[in-house]
CSV table of C-alpha atoms and ligand atoms in Angstrom, one decimal:
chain,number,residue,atom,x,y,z
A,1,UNK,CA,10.2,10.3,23.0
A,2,UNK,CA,10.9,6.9,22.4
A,3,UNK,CA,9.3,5.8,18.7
A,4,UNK,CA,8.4,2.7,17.8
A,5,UNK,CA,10.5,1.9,14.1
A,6,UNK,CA,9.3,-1.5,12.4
A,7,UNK,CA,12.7,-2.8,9.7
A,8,UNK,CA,11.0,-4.9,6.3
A,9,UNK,CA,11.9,-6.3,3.8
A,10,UNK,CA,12.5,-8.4,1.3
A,11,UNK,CA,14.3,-11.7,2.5
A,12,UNK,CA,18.4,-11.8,2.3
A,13,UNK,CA,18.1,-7.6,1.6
A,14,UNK,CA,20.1,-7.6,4.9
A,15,UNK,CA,17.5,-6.8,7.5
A,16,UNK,CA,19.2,-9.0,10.2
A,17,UNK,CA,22.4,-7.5,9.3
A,18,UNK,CA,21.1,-3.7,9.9
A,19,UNK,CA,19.2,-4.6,13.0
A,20,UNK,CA,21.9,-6.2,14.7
A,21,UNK,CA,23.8,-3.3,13.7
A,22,UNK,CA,21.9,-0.5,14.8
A,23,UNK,CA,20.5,-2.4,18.2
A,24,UNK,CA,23.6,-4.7,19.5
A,25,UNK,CA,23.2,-5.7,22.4
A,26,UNK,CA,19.9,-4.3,23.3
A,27,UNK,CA,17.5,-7.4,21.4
A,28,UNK,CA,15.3,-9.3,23.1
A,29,UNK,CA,13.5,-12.3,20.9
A,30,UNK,CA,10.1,-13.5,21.2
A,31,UNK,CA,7.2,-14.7,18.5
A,32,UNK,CA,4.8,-12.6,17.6
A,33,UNK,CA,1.2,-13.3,19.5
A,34,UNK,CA,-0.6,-16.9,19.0
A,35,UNK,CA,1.5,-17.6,16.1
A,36,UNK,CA,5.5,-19.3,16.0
A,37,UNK,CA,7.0,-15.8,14.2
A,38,UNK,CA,9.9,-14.9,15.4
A,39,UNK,CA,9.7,-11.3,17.0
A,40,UNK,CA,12.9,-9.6,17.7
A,41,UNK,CA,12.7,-6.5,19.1
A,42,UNK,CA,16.3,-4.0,20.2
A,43,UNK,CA,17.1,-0.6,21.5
A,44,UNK,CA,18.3,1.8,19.1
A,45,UNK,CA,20.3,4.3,21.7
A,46,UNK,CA,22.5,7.3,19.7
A,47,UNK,CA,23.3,11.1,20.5
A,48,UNK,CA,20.7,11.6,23.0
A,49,UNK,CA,17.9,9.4,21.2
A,50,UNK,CA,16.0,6.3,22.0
A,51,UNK,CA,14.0,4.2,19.6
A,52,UNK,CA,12.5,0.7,20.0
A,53,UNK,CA,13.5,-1.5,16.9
A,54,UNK,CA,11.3,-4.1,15.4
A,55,UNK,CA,12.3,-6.4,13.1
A,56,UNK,CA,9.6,-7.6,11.0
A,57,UNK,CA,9.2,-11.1,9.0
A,58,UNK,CA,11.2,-10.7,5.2
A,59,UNK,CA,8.3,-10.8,3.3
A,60,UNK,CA,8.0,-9.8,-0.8
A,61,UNK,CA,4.5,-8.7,-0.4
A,62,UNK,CA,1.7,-7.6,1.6
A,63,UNK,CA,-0.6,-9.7,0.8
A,64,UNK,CA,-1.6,-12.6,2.8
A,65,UNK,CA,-0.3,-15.6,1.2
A,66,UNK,CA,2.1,-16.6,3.8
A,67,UNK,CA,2.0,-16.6,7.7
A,68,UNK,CA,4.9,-13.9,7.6
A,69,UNK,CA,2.8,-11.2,5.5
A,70,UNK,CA,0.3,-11.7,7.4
A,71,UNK,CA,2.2,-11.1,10.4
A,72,UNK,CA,4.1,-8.1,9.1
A,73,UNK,CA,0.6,-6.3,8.0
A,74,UNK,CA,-1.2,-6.5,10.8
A,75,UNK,CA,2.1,-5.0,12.7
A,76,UNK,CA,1.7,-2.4,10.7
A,77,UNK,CA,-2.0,-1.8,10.6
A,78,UNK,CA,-2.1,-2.9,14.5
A,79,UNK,CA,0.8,-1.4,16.4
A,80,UNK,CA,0.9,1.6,13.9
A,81,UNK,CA,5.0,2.3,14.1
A,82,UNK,CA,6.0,5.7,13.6
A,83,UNK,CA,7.8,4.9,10.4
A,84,UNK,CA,9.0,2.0,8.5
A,85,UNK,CA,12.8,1.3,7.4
A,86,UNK,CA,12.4,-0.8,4.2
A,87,UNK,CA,15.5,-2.0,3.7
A,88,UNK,CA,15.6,-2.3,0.1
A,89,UNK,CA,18.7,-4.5,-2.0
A,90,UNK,CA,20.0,-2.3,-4.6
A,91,UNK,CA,21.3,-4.9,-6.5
A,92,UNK,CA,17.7,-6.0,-7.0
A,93,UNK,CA,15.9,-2.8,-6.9
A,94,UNK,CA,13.1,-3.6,-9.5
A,95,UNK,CA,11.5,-6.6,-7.4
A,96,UNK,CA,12.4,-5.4,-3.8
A,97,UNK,CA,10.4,-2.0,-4.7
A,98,UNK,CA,7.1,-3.8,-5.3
A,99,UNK,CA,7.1,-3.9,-1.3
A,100,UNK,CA,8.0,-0.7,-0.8
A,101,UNK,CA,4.7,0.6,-3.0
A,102,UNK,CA,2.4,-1.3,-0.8
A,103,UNK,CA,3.8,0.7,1.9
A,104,UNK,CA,3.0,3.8,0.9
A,105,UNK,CA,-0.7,2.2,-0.5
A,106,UNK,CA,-1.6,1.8,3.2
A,107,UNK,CA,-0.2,5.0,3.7
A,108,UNK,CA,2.7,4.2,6.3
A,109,UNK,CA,5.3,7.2,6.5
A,110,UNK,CA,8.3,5.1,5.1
A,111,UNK,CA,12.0,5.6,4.5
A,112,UNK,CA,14.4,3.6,2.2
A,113,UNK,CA,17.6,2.1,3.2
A,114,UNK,CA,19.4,1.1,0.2
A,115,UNK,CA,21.2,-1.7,1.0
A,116,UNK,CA,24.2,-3.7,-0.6
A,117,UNK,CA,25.7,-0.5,-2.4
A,118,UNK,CA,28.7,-2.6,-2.7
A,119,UNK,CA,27.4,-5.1,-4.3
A,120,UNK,CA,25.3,-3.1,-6.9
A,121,UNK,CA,28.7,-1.2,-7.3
A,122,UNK,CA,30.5,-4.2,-8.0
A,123,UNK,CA,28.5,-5.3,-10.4
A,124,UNK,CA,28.8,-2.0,-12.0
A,125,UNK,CA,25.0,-0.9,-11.6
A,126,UNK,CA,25.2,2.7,-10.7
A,127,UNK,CA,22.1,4.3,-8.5
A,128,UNK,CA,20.9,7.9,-8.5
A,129,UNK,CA,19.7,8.3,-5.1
A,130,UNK,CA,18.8,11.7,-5.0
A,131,UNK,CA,16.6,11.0,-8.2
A,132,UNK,CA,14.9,8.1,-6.7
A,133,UNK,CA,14.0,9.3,-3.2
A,134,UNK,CA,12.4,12.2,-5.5
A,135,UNK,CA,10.2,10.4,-7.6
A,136,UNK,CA,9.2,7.8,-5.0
A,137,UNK,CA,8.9,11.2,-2.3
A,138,UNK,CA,10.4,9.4,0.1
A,139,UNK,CA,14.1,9.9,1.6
A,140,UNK,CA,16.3,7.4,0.3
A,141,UNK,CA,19.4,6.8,2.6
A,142,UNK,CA,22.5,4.7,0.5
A,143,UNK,CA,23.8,1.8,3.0
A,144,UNK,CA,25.9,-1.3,2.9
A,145,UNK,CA,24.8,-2.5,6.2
A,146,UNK,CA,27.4,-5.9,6.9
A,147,UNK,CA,30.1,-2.8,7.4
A,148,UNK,CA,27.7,-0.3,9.1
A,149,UNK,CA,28.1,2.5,6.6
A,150,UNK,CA,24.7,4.8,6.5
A,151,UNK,CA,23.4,3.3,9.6
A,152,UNK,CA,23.3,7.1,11.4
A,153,UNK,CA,22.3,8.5,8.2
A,154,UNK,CA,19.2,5.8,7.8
A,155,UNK,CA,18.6,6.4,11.6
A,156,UNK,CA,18.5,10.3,11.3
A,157,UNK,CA,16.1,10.2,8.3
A,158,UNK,CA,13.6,8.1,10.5
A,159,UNK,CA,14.0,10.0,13.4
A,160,UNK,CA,13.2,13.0,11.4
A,161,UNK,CA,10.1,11.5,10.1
A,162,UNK,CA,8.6,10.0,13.5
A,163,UNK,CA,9.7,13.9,14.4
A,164,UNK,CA,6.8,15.5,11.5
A,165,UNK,CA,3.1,15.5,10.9
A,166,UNK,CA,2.0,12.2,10.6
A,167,UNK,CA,-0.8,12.7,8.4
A,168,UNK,CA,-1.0,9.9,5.8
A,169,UNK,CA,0.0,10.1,2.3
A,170,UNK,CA,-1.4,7.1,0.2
A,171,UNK,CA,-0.1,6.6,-3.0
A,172,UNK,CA,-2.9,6.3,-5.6
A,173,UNK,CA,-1.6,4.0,-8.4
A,174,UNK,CA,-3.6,4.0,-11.8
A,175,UNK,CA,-4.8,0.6,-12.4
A,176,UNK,CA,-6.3,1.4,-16.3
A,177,UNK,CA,-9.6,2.6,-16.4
A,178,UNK,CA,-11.9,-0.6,-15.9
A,179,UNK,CA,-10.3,-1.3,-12.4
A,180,UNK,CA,-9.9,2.5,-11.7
A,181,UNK,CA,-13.7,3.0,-12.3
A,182,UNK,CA,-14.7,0.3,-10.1
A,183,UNK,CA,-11.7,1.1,-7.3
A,184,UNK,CA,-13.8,4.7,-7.5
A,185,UNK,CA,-17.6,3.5,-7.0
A,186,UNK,CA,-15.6,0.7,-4.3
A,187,UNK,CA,-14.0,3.7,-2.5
A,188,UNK,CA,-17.7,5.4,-2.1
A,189,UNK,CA,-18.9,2.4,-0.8
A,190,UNK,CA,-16.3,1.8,1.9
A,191,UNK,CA,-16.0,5.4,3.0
A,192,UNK,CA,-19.8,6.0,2.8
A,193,UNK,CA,-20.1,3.4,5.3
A,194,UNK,CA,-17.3,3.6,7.1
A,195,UNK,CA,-16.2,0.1,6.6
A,196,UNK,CA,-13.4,-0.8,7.6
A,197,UNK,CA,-12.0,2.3,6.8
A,198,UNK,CA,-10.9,3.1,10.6
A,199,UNK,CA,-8.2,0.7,10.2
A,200,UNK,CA,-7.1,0.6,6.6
A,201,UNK,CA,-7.1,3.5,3.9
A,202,UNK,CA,-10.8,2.9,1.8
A,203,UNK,CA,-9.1,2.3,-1.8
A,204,UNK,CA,-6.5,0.0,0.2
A,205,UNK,CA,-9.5,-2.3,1.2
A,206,UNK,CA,-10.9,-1.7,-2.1
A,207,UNK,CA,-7.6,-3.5,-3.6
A,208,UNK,CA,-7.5,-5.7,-1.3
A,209,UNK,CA,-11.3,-6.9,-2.3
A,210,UNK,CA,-10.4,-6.8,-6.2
A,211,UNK,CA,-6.9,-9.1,-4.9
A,212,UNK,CA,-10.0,-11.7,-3.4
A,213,UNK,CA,-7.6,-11.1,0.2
A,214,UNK,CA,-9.6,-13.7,2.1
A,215,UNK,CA,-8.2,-12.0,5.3
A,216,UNK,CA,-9.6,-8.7,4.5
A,217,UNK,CA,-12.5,-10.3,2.8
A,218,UNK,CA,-13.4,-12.6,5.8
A,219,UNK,CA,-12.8,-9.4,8.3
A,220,UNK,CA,-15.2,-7.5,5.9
A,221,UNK,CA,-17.6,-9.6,6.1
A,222,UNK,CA,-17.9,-9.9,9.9
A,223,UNK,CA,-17.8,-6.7,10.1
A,224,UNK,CA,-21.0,-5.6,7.9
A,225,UNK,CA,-21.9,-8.4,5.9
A,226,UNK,CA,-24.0,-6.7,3.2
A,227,UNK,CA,-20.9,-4.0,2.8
A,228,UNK,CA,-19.1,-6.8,2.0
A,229,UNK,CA,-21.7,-8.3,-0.6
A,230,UNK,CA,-21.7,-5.3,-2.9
A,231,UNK,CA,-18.0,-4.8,-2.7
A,232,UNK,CA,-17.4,-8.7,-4.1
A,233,UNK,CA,-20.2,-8.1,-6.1
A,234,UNK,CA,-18.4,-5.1,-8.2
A,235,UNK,CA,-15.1,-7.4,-8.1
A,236,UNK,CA,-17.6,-10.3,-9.7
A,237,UNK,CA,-18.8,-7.7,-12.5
A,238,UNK,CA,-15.3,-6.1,-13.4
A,239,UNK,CA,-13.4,-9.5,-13.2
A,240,UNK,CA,-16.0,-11.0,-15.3
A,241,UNK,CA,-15.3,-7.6,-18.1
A,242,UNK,CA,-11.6,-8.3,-17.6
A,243,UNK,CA,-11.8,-12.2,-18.5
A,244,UNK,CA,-13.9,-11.3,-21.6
A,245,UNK,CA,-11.8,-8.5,-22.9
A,246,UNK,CA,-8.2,-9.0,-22.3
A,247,UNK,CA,-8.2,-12.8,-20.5
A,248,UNK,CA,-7.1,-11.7,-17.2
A,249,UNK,CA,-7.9,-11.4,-13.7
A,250,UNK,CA,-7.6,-8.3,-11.0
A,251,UNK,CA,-5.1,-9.5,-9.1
A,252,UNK,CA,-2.5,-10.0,-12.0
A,253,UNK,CA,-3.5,-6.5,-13.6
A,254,UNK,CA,-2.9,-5.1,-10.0
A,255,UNK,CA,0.1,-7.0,-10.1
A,256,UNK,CA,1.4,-5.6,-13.7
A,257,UNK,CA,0.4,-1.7,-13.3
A,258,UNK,CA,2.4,-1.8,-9.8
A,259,UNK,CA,5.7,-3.1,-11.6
A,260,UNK,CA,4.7,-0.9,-14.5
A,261,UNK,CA,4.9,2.0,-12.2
A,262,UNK,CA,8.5,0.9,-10.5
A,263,UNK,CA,9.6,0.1,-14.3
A,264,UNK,CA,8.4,4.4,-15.2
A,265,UNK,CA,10.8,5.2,-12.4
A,266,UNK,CA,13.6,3.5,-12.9
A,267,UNK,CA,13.6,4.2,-16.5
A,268,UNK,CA,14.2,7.9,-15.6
A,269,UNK,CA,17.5,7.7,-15.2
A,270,UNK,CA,17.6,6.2,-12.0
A,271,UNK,CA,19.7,3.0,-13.0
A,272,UNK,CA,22.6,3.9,-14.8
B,1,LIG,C1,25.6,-13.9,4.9
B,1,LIG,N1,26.6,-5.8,1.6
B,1,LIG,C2,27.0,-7.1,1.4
B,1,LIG,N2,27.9,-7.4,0.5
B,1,LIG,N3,26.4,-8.1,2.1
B,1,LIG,C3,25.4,-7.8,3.0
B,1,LIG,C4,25.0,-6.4,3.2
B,1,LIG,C5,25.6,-5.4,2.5
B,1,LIG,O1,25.2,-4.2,2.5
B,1,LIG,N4,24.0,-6.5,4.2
B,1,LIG,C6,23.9,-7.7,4.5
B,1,LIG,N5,24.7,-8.5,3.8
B,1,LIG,P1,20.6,-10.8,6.3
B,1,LIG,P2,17.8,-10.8,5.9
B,1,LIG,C7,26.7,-14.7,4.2
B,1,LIG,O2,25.1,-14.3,5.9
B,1,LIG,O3,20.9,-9.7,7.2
B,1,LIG,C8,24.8,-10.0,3.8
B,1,LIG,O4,17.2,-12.1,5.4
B,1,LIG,C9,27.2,-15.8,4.8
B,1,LIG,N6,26.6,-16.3,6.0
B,1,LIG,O5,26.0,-10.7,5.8
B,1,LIG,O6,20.7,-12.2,6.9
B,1,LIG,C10,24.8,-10.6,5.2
B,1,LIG,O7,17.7,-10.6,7.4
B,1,LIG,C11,28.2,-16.5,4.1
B,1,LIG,O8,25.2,-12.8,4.3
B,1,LIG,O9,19.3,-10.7,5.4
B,1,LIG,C12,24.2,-12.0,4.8
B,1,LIG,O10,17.2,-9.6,5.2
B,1,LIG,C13,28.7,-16.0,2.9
B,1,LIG,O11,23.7,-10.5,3.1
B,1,LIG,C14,23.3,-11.7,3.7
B,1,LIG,C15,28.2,-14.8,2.4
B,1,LIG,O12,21.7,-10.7,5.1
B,1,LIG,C16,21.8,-11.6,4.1
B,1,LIG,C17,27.2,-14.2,3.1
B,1,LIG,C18,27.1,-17.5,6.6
């Protein structure tokens, strides 16, 4: 067996650092096809196992606002690695989790390497890992990667993953009930028509519609064009309600339930 394990992140959460450590020298560097992304790619070789290493662009988001998320998504979606290592910096857990959700939306089996425990330490932020890899449900592995520590732990809890049933698990978030509504009659449509729900979870495409994704939008569309007409037509009549009653647009409220969600998790006693 020799998986295929993709590093994210955020930028400067220490990707580089990790995949240099866990690969040395076994990298090879490359660009990613028809565009100038760097792709660098290592060897992870330990007790009898073999992995291939990608590291993918540092990106905040999945969305498709720069060339680098763009890049990173359709790794994902595309070349379908076994698991994702999101490195995550634990001195700035609030914002670097935002990615980390949008991982488990598109339902990619995903493990955290909590990065820059000495930092966090130092600045006297104390983390309960145990209580955050529970309420996320995914294994959270403590690191501080410039020194190597927890790089055969974060390597062990992949492993084990890329070892289990690979069924997805996609995180449903609630969106409030006027987005959740029309995520629910969007979901229908996509699934009922099998649009391009081979490749992406339905309510995934369904977010990515209400986040006016032109990528998705514009694959959508070439895909089955009149899908794709009734899909932006219930994101035209529930962004239209949204601007009437509380002055705001899809995309932002997307944008404020995810952090809400982080924010009800770290609250429970997670930071302390
Ligand atoms: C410099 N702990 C600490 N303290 N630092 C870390 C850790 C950690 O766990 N992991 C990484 N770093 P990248 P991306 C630097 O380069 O891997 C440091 O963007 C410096 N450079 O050493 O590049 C790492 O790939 C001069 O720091 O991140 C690097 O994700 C002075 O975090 C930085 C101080 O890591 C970013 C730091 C010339």
């Amino acid at each position: 067996m020799n998986p295929t394990i993709a590093l994210a992140g955020n930028p400067n959460s220490g990707k580089t650092t990790l995949f240099n450590e866990l690969t040395g020298a076994h990298q090879h560097v490359g660009n990613y096809p028809g565009v100038t992304v760097e792709k660098k790619q290592g060897k992870y070789i330990a007790n009898g196992y073999e992995a291939t290493i990608v590291d993918l662009p540092g990106t905040y988001s999945l969305s498709a606002y720069s060339l680098e998320e763009v890049v990173a998504r359709d790794f994902l979606v595309n070349e379908k690695p076994a698991v994702v290592v999101n490195i995550v910096d634990a001195s700035n857990l609030e914002r670097n989790l935002y990615l980390t959700l949008q991982f488990m939306e598109l339902g990619i089996p995903v493990c955290i390497a909590l990065n820059m425990m000495d930092v966090a330490k130092s600045r006297g932020v104390s983390i309960d890992v145990k209580k955050l890899s529970e309420l996320l449900g995914v294994s959270v592995v403590p690191t501080v990667a410039r020194s190597g520590k927890g790089k055969i732990d974060i390597m062990e809890a992949a492993l084990k993953i890329t070892a289990e049933d690979s069924s997805k698990q996609v995180l449903n978030i609630s969106y409030g009930s006027d987005l959740d509504n029309t995520l629910l009659t969007m979901e229908a449509i996509i699934t009922e028509n099998a649009f391009l729900s081979l490749v992406y979870p339905s309510r995934w495409v369904a977010l990515k519609y209400l986040e006016e994704d032109e990528h998705v939008i514009g694959s959508g569309r070439k895909s089955d064009a009149e899908i794709s007409v009734q899909l932006e037509q219930e994101v035209k009549s529930v962004s239209d309600h949204l601007k009437k009653t509380l002055n705001t647009y899809p995309e932002a409220l997307i944008a404020d339930h995810r952090y809400g969600y982080i924010k009800s998790i770290l609250k429970q006693g997670v930071i302390t």
